[in-house]
Short mmCIF file of C-alpha atoms in Angstrom, two decimals:
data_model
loop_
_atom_site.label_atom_id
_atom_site.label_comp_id
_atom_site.label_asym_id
_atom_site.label_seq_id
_atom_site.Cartn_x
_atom_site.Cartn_y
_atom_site.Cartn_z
CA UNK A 222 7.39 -10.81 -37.68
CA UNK A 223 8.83 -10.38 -33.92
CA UNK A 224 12.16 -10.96 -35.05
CA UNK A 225 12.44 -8.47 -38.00
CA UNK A 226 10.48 -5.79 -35.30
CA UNK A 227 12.97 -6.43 -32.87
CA UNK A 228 16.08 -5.73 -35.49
CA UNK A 229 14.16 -2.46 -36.19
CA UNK A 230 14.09 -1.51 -32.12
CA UNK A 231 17.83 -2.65 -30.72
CA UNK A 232 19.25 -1.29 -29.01
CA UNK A 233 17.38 -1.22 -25.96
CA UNK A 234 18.07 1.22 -23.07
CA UNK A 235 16.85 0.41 -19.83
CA UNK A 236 16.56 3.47 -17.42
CA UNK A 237 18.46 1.79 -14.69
CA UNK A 238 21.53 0.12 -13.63
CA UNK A 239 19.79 -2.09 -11.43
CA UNK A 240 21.10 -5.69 -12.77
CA UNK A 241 17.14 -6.92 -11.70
CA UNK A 242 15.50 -4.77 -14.10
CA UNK A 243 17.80 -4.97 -16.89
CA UNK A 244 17.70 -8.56 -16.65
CA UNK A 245 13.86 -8.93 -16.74
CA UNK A 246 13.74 -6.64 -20.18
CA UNK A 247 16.43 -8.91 -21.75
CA UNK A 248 14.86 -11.78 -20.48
CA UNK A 249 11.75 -10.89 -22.20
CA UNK A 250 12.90 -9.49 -25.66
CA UNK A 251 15.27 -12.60 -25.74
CA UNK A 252 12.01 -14.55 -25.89
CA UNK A 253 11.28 -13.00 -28.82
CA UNK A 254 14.05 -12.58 -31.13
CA UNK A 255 18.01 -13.39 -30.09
CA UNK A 256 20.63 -10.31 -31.14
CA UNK A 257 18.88 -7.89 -29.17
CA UNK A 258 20.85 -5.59 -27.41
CA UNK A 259 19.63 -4.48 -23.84
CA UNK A 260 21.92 -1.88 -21.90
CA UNK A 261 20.90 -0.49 -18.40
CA UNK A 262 22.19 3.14 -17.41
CA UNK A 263 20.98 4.73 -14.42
CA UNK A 264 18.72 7.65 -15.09
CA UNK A 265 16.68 9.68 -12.56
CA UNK A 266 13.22 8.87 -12.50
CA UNK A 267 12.22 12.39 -10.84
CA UNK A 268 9.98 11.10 -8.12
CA UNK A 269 11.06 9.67 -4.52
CA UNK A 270 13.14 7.02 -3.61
CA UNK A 271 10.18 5.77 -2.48
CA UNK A 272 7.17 6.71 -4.79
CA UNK A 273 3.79 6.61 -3.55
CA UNK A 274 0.71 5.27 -5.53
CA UNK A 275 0.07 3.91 -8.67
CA UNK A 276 0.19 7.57 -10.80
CA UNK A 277 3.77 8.16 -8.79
CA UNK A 278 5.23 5.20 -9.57
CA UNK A 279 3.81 5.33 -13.31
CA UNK A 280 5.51 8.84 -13.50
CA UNK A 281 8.99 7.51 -12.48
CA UNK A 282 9.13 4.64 -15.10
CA UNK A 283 7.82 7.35 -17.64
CA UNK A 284 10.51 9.91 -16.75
CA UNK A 285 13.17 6.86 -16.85
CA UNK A 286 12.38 5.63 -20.01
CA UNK A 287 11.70 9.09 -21.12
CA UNK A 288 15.83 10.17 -19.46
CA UNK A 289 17.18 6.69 -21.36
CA UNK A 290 16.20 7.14 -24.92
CA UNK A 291 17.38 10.63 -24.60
CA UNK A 292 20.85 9.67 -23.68
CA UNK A 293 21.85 7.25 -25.66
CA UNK A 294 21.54 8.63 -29.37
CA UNK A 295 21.53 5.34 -31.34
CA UNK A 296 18.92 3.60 -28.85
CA UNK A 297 15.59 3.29 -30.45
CA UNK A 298 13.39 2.31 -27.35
CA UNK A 299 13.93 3.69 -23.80
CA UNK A 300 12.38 1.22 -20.91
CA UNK A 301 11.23 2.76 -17.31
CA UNK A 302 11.10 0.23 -14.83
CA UNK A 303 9.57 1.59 -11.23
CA UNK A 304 8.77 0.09 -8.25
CA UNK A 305 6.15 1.78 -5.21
CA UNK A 306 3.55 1.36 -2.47
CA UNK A 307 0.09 1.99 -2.73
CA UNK A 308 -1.60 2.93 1.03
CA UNK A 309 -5.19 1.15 0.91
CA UNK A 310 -8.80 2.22 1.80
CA UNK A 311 -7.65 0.46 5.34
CA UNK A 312 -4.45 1.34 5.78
CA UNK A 313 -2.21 -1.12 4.81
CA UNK A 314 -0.04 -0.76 1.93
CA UNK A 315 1.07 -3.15 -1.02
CA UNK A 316 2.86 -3.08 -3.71
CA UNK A 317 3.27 -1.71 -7.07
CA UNK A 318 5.12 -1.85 -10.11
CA UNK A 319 4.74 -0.59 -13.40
CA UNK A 320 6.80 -0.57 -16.85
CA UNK A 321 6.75 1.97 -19.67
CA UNK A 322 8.56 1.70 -23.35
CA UNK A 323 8.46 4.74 -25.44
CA UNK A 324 10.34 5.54 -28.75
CA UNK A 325 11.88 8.31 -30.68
CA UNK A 326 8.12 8.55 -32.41
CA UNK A 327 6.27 9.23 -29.47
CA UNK A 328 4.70 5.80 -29.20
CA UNK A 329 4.68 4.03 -25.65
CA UNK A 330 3.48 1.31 -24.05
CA UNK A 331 2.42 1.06 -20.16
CA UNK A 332 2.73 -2.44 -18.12
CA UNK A 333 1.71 -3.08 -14.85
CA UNK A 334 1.57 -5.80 -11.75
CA UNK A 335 3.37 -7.06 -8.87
CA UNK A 336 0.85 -5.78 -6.57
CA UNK A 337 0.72 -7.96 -3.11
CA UNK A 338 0.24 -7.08 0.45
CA UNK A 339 2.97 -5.90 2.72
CA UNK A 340 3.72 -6.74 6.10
CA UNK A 341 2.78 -4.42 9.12
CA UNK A 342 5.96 -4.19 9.91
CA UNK A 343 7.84 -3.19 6.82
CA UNK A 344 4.67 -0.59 6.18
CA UNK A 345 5.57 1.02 9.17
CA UNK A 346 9.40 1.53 8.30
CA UNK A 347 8.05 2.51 4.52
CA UNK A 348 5.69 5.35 6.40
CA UNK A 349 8.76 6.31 8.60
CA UNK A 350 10.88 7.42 5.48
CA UNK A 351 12.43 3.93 4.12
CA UNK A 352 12.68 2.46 0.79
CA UNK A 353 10.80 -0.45 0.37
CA UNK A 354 14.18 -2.52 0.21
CA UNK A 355 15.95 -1.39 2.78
CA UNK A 356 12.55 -2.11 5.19
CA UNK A 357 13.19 -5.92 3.67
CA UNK A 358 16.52 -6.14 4.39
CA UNK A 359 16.19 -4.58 8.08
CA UNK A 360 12.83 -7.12 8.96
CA UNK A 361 13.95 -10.13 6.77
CA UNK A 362 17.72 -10.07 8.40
CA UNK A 363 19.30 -9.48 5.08
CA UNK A 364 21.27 -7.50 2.43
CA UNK A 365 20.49 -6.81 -1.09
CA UNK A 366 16.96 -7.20 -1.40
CA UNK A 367 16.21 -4.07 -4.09
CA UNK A 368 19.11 -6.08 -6.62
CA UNK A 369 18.39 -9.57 -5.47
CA UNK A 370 15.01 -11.52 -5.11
CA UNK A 371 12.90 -8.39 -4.13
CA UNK A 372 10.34 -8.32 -1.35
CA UNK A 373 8.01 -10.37 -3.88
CA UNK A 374 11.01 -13.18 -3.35
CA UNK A 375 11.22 -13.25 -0.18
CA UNK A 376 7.48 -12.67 0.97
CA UNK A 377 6.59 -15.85 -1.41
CA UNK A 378 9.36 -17.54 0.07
CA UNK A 379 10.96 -17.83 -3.58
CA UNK A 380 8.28 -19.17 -5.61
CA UNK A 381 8.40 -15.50 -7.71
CA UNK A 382 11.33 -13.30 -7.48
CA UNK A 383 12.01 -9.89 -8.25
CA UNK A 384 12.85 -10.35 -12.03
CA UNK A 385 10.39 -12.90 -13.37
CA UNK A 386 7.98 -10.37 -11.38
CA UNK A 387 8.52 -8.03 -13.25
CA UNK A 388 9.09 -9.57 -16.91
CA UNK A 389 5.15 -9.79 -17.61
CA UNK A 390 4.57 -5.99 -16.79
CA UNK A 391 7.53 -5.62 -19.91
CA UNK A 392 5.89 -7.41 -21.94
CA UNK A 393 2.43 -5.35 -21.31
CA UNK A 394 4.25 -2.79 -22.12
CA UNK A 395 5.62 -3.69 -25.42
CA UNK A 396 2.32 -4.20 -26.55
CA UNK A 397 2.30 -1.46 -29.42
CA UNK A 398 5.12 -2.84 -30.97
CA UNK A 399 3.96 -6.28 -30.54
CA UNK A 400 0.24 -6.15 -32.26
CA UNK A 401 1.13 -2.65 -34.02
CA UNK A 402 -2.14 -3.65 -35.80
CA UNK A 403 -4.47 -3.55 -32.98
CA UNK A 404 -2.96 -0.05 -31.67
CA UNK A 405 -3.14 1.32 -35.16
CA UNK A 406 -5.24 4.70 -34.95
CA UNK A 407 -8.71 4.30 -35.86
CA UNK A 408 -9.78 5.47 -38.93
#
């Protein structure tokens, strides 16, 4: 059944150009049927570089998915992946991440995870007006982190990267499609 599904929902737009995230959404619909095309193209997401909070960071891979299927005429799903900090009841932040799918119905699909603890040190540059990635790169001594292995890569010392990080949180989100069944309205 996933493959004829799939057929029905290529191609895919991701709402960035990031090679990271458009890699984890091919990754994950390759799993389920081969053929399907996955295209990145960067879209605003309409929040901060660096969003805030789970509902923030929700709203950006909304508004990218949202911006994706919009531009691209022929696409039939639109994927949002975003990437934040949540500040916790004692101050320290960690992370989040979230995915939404939505379609040229209305249906959509919400994934989340990659939440983990940040460092002190890289909170501090996050509260003093940097992204995430570029507080990596400064404390870890090196370039590329938002494209490359992520913080998750290199605060795990590579046994999860950025991409296979954020491939389950995809496939939480492509849930409706999935088991249309279960998310059938009830009668």
């Amino acid at each position: 059944m996933a493959d004829s599904l799939l057929s029905r929902i290529s191609p895919v737009i991701v709402g960035s150009a990031n090679p990271v995230k458009v890699a984890a959404v091919r990754a994950v619909l390759e799993r389920i049927a081969t053929g399907v095309e996955v295209h990145g193209l960067a879209v605003p997401s309409g929040v901060p570089d660096q969003p805030f909070g789970d509902e923030e960071t929700q709203t950006g891979a909304r508004q990218r998915a949202i911006a994706a299927l919009a531009s691209v005429p022929g696409a039939v799903l639109g994927i949002g992946l975003e990437g934040g900090v949540v500040e916790q009841p004692n101050g320290a932040l960690r992370t989040c991440a979230w995915a939404v799918v939505v379609d040229r119905t209305g249906r959509s699909g919400v994934g989340g995870s990659l939440s983990m603890p940040l460092p002190d040190r890289v909170a501090a540059r996050i509260r003093a007006g940097e992204e995430l990635g570029h507080a990596m790169d400064a404390e870890a001594r090196t370039t590329g982190t938002k494209t490359g292995r992520g913080a998750v890569g290199i605060l795990t010392a590579g046994l999860i990267d950025r991409q296979r990080a954020y491939e389950p949180m995809v496939a939480y989100a492509l849930a409706p499609w999935l088991a249309p069944e279960l998310f059938a309205p009830v009668p």
